[in-house]
mmCIF file with all atom_site columns, C-alpha atoms in Angstrom:
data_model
loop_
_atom_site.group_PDB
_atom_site.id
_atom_site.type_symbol
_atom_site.label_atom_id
_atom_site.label_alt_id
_atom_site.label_comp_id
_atom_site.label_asym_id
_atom_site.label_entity_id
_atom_site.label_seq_id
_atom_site.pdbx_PDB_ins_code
_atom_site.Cartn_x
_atom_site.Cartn_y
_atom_site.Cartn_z
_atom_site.occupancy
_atom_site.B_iso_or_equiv
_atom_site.pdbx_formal_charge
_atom_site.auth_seq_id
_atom_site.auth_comp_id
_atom_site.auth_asym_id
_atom_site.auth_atom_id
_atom_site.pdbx_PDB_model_num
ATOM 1   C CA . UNK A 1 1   ? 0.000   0.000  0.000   1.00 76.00 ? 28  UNK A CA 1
ATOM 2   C CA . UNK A 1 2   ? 1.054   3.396  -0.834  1.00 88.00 ? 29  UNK A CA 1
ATOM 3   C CA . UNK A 1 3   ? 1.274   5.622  1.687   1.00 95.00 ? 30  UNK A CA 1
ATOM 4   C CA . UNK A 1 4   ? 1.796   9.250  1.655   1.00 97.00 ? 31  UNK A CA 1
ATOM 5   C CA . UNK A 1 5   ? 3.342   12.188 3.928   1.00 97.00 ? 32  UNK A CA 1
ATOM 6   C CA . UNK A 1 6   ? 0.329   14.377 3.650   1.00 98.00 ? 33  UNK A CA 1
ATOM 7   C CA . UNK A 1 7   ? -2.015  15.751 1.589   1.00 97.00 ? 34  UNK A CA 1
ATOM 8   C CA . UNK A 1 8   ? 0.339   17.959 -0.495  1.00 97.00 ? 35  UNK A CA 1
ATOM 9   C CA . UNK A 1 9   ? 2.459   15.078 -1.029  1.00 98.00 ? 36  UNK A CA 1
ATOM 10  C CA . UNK A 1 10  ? -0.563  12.638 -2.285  1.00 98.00 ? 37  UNK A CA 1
ATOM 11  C CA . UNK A 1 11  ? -1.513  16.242 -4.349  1.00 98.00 ? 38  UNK A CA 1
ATOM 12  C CA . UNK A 1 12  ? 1.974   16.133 -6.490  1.00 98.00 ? 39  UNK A CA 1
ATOM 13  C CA . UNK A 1 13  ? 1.880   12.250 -7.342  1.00 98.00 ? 40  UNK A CA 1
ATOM 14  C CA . UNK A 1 14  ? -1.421  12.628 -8.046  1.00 98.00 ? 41  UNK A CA 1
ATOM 15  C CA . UNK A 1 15  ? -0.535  15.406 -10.499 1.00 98.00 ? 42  UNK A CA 1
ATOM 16  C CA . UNK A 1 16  ? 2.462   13.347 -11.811 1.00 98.00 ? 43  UNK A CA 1
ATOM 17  C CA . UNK A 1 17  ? -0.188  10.733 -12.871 1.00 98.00 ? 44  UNK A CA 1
ATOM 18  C CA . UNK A 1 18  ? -2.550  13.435 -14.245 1.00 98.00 ? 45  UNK A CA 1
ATOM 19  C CA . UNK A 1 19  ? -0.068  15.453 -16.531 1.00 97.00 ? 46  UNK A CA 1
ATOM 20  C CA . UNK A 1 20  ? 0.394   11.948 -18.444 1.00 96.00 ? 47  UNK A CA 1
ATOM 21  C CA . UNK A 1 21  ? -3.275  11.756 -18.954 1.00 97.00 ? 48  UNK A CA 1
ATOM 22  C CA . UNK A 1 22  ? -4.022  12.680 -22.707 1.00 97.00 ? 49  UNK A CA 1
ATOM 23  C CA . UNK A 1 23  ? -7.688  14.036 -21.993 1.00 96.00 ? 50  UNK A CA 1
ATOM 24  C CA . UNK A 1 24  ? -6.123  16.206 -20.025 1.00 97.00 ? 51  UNK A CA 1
ATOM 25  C CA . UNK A 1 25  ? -3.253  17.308 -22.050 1.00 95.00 ? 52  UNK A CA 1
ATOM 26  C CA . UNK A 1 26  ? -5.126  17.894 -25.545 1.00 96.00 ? 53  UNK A CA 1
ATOM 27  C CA . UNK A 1 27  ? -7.004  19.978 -23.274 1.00 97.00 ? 54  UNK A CA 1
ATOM 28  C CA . UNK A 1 28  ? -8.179  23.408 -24.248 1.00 96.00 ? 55  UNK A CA 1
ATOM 29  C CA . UNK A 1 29  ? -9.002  24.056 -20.467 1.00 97.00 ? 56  UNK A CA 1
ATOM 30  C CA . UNK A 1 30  ? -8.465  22.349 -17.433 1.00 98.00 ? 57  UNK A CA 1
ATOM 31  C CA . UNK A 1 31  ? -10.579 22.994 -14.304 1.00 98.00 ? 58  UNK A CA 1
ATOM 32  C CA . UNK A 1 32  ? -9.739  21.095 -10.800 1.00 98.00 ? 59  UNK A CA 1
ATOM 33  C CA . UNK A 1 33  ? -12.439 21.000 -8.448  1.00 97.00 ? 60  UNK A CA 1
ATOM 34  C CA . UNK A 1 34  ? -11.353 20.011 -4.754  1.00 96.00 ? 61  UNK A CA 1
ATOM 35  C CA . UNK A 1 35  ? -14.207 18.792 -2.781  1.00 93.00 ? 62  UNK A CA 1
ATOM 36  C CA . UNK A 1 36  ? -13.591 20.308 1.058   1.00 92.00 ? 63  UNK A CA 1
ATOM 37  C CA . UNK A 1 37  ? -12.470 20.212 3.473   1.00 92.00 ? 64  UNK A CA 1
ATOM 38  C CA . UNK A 1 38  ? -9.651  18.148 2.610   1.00 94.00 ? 65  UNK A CA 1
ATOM 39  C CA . UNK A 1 39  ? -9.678  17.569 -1.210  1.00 95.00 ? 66  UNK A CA 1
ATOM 40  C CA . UNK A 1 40  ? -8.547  21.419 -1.615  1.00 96.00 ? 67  UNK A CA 1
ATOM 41  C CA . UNK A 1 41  ? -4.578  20.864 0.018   1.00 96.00 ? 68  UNK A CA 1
ATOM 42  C CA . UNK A 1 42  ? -4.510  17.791 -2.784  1.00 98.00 ? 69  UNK A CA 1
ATOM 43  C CA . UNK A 1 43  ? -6.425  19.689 -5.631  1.00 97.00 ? 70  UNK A CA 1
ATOM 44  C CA . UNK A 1 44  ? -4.202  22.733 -4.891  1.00 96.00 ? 71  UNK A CA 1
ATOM 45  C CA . UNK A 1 45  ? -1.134  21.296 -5.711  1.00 97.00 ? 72  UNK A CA 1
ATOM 46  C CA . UNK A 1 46  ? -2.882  19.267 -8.433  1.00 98.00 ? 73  UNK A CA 1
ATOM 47  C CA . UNK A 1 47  ? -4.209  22.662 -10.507 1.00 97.00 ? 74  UNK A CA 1
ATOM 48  C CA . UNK A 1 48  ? -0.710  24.068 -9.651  1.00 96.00 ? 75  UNK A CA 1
ATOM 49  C CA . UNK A 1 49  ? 1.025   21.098 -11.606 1.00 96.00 ? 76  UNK A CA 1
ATOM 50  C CA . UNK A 1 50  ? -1.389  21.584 -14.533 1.00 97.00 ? 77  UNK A CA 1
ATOM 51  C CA . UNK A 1 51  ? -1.287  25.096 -14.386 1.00 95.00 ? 78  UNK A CA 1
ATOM 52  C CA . UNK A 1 52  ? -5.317  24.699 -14.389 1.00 96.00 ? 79  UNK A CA 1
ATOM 53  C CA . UNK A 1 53  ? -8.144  26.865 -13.106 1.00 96.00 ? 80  UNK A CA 1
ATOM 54  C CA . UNK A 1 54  ? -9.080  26.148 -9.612  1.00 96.00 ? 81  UNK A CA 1
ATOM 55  C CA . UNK A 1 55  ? -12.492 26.183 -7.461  1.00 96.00 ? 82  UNK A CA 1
ATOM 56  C CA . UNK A 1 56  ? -14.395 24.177 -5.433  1.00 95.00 ? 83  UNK A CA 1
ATOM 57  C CA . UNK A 1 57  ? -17.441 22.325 -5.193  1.00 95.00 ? 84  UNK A CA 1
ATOM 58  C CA . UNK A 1 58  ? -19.516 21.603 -2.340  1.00 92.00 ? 85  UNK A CA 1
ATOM 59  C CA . UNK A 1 59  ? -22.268 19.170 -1.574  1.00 85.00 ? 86  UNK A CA 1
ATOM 60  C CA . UNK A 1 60  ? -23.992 18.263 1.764   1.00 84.00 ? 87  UNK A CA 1
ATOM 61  C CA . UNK A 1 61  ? -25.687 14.435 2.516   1.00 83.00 ? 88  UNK A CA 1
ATOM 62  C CA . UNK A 1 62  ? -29.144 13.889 3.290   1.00 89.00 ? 89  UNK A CA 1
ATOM 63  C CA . UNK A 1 63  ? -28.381 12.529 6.542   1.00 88.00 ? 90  UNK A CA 1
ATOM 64  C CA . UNK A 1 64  ? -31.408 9.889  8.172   1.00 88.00 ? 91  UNK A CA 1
ATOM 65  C CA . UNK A 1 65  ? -32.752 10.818 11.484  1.00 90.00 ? 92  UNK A CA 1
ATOM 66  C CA . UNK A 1 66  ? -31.958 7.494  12.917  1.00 86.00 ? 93  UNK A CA 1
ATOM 67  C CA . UNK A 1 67  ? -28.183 7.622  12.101  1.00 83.00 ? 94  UNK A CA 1
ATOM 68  C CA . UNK A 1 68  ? -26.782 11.027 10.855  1.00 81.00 ? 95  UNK A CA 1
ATOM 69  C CA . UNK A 1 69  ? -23.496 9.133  8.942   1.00 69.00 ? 96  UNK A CA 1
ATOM 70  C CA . UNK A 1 70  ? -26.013 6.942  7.360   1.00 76.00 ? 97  UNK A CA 1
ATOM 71  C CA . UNK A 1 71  ? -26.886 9.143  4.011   1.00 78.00 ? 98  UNK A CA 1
ATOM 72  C CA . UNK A 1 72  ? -30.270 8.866  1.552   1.00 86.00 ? 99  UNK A CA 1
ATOM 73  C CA . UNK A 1 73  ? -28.695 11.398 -0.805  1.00 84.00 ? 100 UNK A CA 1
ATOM 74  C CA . UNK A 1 74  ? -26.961 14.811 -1.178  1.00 84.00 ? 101 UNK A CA 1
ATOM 75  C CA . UNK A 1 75  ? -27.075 18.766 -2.684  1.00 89.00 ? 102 UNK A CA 1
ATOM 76  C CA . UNK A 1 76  ? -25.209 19.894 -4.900  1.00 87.00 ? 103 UNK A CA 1
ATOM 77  C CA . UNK A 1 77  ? -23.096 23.316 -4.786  1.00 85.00 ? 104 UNK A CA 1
ATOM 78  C CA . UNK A 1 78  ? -26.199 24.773 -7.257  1.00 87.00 ? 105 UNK A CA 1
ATOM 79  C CA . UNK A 1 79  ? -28.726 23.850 -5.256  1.00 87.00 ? 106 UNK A CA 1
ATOM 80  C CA . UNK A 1 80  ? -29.918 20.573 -6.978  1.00 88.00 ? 107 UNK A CA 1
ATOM 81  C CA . UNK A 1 81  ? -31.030 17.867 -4.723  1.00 89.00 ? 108 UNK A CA 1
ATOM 82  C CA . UNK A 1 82  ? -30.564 13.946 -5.304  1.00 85.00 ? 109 UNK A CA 1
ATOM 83  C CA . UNK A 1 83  ? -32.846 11.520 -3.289  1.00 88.00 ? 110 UNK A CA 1
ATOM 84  C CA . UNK A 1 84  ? -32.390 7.640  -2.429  1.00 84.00 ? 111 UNK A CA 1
ATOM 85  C CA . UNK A 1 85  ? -36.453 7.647  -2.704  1.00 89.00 ? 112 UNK A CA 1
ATOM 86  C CA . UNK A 1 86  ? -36.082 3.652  -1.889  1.00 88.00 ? 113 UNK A CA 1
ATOM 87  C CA . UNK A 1 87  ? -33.257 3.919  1.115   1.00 86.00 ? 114 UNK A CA 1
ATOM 88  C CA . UNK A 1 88  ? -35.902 7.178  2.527   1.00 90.00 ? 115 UNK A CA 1
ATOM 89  C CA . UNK A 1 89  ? -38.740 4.557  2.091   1.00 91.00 ? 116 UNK A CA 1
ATOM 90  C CA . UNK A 1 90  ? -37.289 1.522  3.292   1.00 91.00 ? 117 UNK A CA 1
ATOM 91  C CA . UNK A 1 91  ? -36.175 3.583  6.548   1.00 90.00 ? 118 UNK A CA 1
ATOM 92  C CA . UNK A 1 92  ? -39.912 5.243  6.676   1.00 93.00 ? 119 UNK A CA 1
ATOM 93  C CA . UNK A 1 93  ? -38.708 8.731  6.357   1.00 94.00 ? 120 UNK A CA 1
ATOM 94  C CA . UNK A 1 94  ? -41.836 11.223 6.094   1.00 93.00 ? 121 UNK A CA 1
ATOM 95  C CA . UNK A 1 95  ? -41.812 13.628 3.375   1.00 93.00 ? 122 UNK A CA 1
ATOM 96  C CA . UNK A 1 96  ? -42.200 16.432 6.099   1.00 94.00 ? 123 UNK A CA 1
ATOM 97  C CA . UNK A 1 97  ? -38.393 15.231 7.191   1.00 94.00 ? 124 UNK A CA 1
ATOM 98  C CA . UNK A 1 98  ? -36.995 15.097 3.881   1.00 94.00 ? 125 UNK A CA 1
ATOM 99  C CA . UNK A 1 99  ? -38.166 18.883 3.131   1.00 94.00 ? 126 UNK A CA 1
ATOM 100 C CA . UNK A 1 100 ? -36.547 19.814 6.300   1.00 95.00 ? 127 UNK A CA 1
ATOM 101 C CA . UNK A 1 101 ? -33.192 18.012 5.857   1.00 95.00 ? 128 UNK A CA 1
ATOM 102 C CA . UNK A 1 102 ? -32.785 19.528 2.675   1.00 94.00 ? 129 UNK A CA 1
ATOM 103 C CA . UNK A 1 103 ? -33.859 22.908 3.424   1.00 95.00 ? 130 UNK A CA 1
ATOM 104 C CA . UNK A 1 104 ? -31.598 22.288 6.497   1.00 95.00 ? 131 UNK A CA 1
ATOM 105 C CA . UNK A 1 105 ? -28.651 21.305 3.467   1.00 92.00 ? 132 UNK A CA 1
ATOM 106 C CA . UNK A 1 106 ? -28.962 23.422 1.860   1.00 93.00 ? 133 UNK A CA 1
ATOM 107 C CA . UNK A 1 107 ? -28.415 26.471 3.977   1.00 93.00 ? 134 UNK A CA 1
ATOM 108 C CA . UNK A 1 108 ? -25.217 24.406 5.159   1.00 90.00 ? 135 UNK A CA 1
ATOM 109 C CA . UNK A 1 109 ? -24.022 24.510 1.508   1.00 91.00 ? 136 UNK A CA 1
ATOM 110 C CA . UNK A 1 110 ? -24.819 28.119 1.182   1.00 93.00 ? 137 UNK A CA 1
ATOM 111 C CA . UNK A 1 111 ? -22.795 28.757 4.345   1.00 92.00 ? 138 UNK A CA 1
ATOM 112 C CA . UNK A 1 112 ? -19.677 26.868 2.782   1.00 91.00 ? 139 UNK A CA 1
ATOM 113 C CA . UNK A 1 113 ? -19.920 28.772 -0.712  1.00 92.00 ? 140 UNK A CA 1
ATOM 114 C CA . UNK A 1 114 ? -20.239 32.160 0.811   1.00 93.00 ? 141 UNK A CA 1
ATOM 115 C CA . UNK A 1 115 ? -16.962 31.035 2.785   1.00 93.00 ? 142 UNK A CA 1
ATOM 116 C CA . UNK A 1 116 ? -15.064 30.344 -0.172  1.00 94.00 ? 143 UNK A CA 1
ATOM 117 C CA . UNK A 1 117 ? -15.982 32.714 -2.811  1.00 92.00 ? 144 UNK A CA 1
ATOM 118 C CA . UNK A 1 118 ? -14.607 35.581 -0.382  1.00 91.00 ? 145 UNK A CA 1
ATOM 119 C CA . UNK A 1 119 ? -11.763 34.259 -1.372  1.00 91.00 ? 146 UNK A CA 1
ATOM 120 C CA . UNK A 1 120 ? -11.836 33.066 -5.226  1.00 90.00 ? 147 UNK A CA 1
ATOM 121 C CA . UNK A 1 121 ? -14.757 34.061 -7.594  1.00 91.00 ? 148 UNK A CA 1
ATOM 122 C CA . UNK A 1 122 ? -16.703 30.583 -9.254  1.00 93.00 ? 149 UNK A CA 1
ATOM 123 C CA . UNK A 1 123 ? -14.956 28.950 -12.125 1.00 96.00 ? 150 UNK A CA 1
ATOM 124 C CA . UNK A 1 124 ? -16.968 28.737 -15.240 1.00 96.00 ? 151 UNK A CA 1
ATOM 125 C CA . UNK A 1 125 ? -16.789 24.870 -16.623 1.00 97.00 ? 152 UNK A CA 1
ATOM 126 C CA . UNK A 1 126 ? -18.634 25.111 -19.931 1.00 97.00 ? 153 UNK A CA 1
ATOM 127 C CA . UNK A 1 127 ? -16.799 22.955 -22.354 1.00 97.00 ? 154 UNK A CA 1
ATOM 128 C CA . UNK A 1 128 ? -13.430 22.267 -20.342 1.00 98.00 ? 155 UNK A CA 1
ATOM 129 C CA . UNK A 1 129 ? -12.132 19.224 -18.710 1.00 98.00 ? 156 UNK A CA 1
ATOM 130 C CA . UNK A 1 130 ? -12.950 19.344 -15.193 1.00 98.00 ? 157 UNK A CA 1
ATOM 131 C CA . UNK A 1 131 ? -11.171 17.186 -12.380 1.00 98.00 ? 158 UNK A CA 1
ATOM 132 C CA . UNK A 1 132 ? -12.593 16.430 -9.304  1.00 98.00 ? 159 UNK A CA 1
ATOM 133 C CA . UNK A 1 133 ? -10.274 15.740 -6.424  1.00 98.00 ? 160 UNK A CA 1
ATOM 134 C CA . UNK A 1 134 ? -10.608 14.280 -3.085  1.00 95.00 ? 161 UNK A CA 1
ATOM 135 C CA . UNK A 1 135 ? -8.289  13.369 -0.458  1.00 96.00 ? 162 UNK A CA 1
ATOM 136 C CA . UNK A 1 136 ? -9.974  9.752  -0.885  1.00 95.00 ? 163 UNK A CA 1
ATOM 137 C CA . UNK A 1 137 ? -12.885 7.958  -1.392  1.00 91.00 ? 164 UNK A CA 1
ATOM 138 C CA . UNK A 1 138 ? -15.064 5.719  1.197   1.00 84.00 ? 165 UNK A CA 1
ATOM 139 C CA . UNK A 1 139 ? -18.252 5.149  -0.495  1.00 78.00 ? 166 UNK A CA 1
ATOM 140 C CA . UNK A 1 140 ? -18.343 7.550  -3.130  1.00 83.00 ? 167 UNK A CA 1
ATOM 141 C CA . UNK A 1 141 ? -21.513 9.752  -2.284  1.00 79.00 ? 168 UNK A CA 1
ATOM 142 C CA . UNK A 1 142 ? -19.792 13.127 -2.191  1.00 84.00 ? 169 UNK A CA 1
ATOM 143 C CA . UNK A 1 143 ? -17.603 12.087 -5.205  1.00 90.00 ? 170 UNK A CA 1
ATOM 144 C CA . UNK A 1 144 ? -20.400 11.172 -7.168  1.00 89.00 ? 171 UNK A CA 1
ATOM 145 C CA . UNK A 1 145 ? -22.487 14.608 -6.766  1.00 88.00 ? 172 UNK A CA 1
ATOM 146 C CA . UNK A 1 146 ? -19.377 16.392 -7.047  1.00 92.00 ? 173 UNK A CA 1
ATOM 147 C CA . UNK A 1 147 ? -19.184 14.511 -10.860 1.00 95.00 ? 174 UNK A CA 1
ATOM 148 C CA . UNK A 1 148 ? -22.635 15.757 -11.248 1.00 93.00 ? 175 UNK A CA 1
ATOM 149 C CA . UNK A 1 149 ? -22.246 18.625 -10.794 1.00 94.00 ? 176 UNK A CA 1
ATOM 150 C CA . UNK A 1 150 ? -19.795 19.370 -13.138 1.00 96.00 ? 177 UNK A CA 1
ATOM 151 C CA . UNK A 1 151 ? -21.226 17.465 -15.696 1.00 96.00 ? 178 UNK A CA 1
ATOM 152 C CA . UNK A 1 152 ? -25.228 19.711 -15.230 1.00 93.00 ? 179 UNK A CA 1
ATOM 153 C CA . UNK A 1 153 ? -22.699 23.059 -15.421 1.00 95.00 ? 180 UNK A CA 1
ATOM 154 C CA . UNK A 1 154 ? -21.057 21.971 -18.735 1.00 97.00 ? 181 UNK A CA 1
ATOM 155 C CA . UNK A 1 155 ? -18.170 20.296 -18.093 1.00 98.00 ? 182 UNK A CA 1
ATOM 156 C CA . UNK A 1 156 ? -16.910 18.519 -21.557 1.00 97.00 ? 183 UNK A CA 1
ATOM 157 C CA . UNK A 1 157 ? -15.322 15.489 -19.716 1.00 98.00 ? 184 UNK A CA 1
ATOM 158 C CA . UNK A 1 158 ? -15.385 14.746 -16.171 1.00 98.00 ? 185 UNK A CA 1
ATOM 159 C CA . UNK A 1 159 ? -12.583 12.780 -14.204 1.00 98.00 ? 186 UNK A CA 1
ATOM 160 C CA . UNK A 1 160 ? -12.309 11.508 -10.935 1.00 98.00 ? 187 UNK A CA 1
ATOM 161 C CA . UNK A 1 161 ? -9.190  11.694 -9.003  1.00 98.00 ? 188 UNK A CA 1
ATOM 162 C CA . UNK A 1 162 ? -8.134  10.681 -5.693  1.00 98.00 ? 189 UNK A CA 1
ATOM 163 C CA . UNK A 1 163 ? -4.612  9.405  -3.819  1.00 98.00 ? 190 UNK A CA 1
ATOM 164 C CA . UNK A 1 164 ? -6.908  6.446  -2.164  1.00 97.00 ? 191 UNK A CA 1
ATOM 165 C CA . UNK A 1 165 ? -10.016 3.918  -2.490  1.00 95.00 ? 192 UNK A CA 1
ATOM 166 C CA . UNK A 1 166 ? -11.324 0.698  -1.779  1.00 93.00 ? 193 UNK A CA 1
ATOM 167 C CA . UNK A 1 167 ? -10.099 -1.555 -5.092  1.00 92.00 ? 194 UNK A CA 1
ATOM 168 C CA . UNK A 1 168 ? -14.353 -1.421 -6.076  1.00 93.00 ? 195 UNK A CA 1
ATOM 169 C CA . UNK A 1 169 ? -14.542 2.381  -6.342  1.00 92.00 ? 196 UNK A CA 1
ATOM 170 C CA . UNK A 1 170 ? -13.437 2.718  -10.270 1.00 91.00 ? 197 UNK A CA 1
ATOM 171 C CA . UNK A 1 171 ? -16.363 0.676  -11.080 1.00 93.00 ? 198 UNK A CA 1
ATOM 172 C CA . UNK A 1 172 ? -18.703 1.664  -8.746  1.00 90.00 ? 199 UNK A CA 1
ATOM 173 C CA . UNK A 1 173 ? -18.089 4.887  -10.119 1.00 93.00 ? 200 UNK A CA 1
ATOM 174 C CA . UNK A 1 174 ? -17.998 4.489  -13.526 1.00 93.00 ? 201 UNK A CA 1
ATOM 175 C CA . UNK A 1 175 ? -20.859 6.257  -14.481 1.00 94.00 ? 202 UNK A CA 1
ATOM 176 C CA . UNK A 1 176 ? -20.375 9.092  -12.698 1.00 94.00 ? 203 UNK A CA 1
ATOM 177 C CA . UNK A 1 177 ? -17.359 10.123 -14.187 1.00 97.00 ? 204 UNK A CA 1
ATOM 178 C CA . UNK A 1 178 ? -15.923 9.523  -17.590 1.00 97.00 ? 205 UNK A CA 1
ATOM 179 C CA . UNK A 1 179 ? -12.372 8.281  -16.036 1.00 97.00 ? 206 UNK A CA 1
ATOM 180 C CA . UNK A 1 180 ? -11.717 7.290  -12.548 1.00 97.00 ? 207 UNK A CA 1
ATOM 181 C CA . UNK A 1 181 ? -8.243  7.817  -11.444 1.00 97.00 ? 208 UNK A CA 1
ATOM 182 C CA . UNK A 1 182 ? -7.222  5.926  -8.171  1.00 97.00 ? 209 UNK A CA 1
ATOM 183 C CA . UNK A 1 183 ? -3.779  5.953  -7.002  1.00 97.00 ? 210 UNK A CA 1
ATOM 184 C CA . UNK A 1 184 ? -3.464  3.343  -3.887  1.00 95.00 ? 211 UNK A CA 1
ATOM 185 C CA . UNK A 1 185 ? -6.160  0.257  -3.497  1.00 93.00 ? 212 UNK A CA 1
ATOM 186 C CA . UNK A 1 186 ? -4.899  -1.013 -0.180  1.00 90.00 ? 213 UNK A CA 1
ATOM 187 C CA . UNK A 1 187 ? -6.518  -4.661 0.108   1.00 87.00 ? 214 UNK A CA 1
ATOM 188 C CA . UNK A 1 188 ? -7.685  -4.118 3.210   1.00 90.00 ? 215 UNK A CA 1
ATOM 189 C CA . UNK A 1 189 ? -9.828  -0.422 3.029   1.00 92.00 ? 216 UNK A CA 1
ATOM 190 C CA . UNK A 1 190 ? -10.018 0.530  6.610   1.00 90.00 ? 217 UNK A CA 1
ATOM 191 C CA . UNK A 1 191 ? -10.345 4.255  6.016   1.00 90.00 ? 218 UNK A CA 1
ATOM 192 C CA . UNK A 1 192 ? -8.894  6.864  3.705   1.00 93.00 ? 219 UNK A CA 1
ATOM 193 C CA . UNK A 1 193 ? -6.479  8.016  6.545   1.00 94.00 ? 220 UNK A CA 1
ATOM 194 C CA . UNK A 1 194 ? -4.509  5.058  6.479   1.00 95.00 ? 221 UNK A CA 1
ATOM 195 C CA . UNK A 1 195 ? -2.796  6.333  3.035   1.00 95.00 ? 222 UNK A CA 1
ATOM 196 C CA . UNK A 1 196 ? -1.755  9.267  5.095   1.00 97.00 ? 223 UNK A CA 1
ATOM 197 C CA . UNK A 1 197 ? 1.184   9.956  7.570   1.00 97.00 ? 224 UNK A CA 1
ATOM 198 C CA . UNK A 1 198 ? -0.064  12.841 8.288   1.00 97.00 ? 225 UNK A CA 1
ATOM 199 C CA . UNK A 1 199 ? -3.759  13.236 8.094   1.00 95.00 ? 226 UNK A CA 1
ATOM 200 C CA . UNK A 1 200 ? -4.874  15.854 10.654  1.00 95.00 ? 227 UNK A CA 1
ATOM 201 C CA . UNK A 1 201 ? -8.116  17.611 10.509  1.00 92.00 ? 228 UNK A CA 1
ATOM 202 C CA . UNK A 1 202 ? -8.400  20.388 8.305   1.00 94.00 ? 229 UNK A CA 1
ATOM 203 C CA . UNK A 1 203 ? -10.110 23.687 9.409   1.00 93.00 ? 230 UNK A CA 1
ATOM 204 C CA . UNK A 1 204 ? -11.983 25.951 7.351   1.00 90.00 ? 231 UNK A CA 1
ATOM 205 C CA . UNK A 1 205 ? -9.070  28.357 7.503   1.00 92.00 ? 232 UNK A CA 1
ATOM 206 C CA . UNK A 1 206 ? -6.360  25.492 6.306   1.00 93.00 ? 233 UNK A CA 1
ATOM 207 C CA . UNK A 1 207 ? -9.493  24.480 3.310   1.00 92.00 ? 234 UNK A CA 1
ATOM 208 C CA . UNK A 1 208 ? -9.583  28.547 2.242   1.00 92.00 ? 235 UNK A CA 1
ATOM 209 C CA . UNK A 1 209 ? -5.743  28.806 2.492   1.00 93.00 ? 236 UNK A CA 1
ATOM 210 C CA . UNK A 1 210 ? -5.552  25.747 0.098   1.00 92.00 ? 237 UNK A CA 1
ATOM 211 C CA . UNK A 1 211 ? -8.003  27.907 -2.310  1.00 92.00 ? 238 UNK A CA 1
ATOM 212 C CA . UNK A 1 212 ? -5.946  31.153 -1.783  1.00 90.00 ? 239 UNK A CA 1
ATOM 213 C CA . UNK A 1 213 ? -2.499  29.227 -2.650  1.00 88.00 ? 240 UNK A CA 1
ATOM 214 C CA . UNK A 1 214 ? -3.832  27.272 -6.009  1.00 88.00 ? 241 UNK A CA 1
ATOM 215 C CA . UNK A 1 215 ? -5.625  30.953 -7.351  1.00 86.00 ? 242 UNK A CA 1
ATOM 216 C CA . UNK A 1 216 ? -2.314  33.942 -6.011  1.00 77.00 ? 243 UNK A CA 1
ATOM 217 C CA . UNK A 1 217 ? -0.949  35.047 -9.202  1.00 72.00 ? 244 UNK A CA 1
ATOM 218 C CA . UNK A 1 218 ? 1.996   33.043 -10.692 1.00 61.00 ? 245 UNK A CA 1
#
């Protein structure tokens, strides 16, 4: 298993794997999108690599009332809500609970924008090759409405990279994202920290720092 000194560190050889990527260098435009908190220190030094455009993309889980890690679907940065109408069902959530939750959501994702475009304005993804990044994958929710998004805002190909996964994420995946690009498959998936040395919480200020770095002026 490959393990990495941080998130930088996972960001560069995650880059070095990326630049080889032909999509990516016919490219007319490249966009990375870091998913936060901690996809921004990898997609920073990812866009820096590629000299790409930079932003971020947010998206919240439904979380179920009976177990808040247990998720029956997500909202997207733009607002667009996906539902898991059988998981709701099969758990008997009432419609009055899934309006709240995702009113609840979405405030949460208007919080986290407002946060980071004080510090760097949205990218526009019509037609380029975007790049979603991630510190890691568990099971894929955020990646996958991270891919959607980028895909319903114009995106011309959509790739999904990430230092770490469980060895069934590139095909569970599949068809959210044109390419998956996976790095480390440990045979035993634990948790995406165990690719890390150093895999400390992230604050908000370490996640807009990140966005600062990848968008100062050359």
């Amino acid at each position: 298993m490959q393990v990495f000194e941080n998130r930088r560190e996972a960001g560069r050889a995650l880059a070095q794997v990326l630049q080889t990527n032909p999509h990516v260098a016919r490219a007319d435009r490249v966009v990375v999108l870091g998913i936060p908190r901690g996809g921004l220190p990898v997609g920073a030094e990812v866009a820096t690599a590629l000299d790409a455009q930079f932003d971020v993309v947010v998206a919240r889980k439904l979380r179920t009332p009976q177990n808040p890690e247990l998720g029956f679907g997500a909202v997207g940065a733009d607002g667009h809500v996906e539902i898991d109408e059988e998981t709701a069902a099969g758990l008997g959530i009432t419609r009055e609970q899934v309006d709240r939750e995702v009113a609840d959501r979405r405030q949460a994702v208007e919080r986290r924008l407002e946060l980071f475009r004080s510090v760097a304005p949205q990218v526009d993804l019509d037609g380029a090759v975007a790049i979603v990044v991630d510190d890691g994958i568990a099971t894929g929710g955020t990646a996958r409405q991270a891919c959607a998004y980028a895909r319903r805002n114009g995106a011309e190909r959509v790739l999904l990279a990430v230092p770490v996964a469980p060895s069934v994420a590139e095909q569970r995946l599949a068809d959210a994202a044109d390419e998956v690009v996976v790095l480390s498959s440990p045979a035993e998936f634990i948790a995406v920290g165990q690719a890390y040395a150093d895999f400390s919480q992230l604050t908000d200020d370490d996640a807009v720092e990140a966005l600062r770095r990848a968008n100062a002026p050359a």
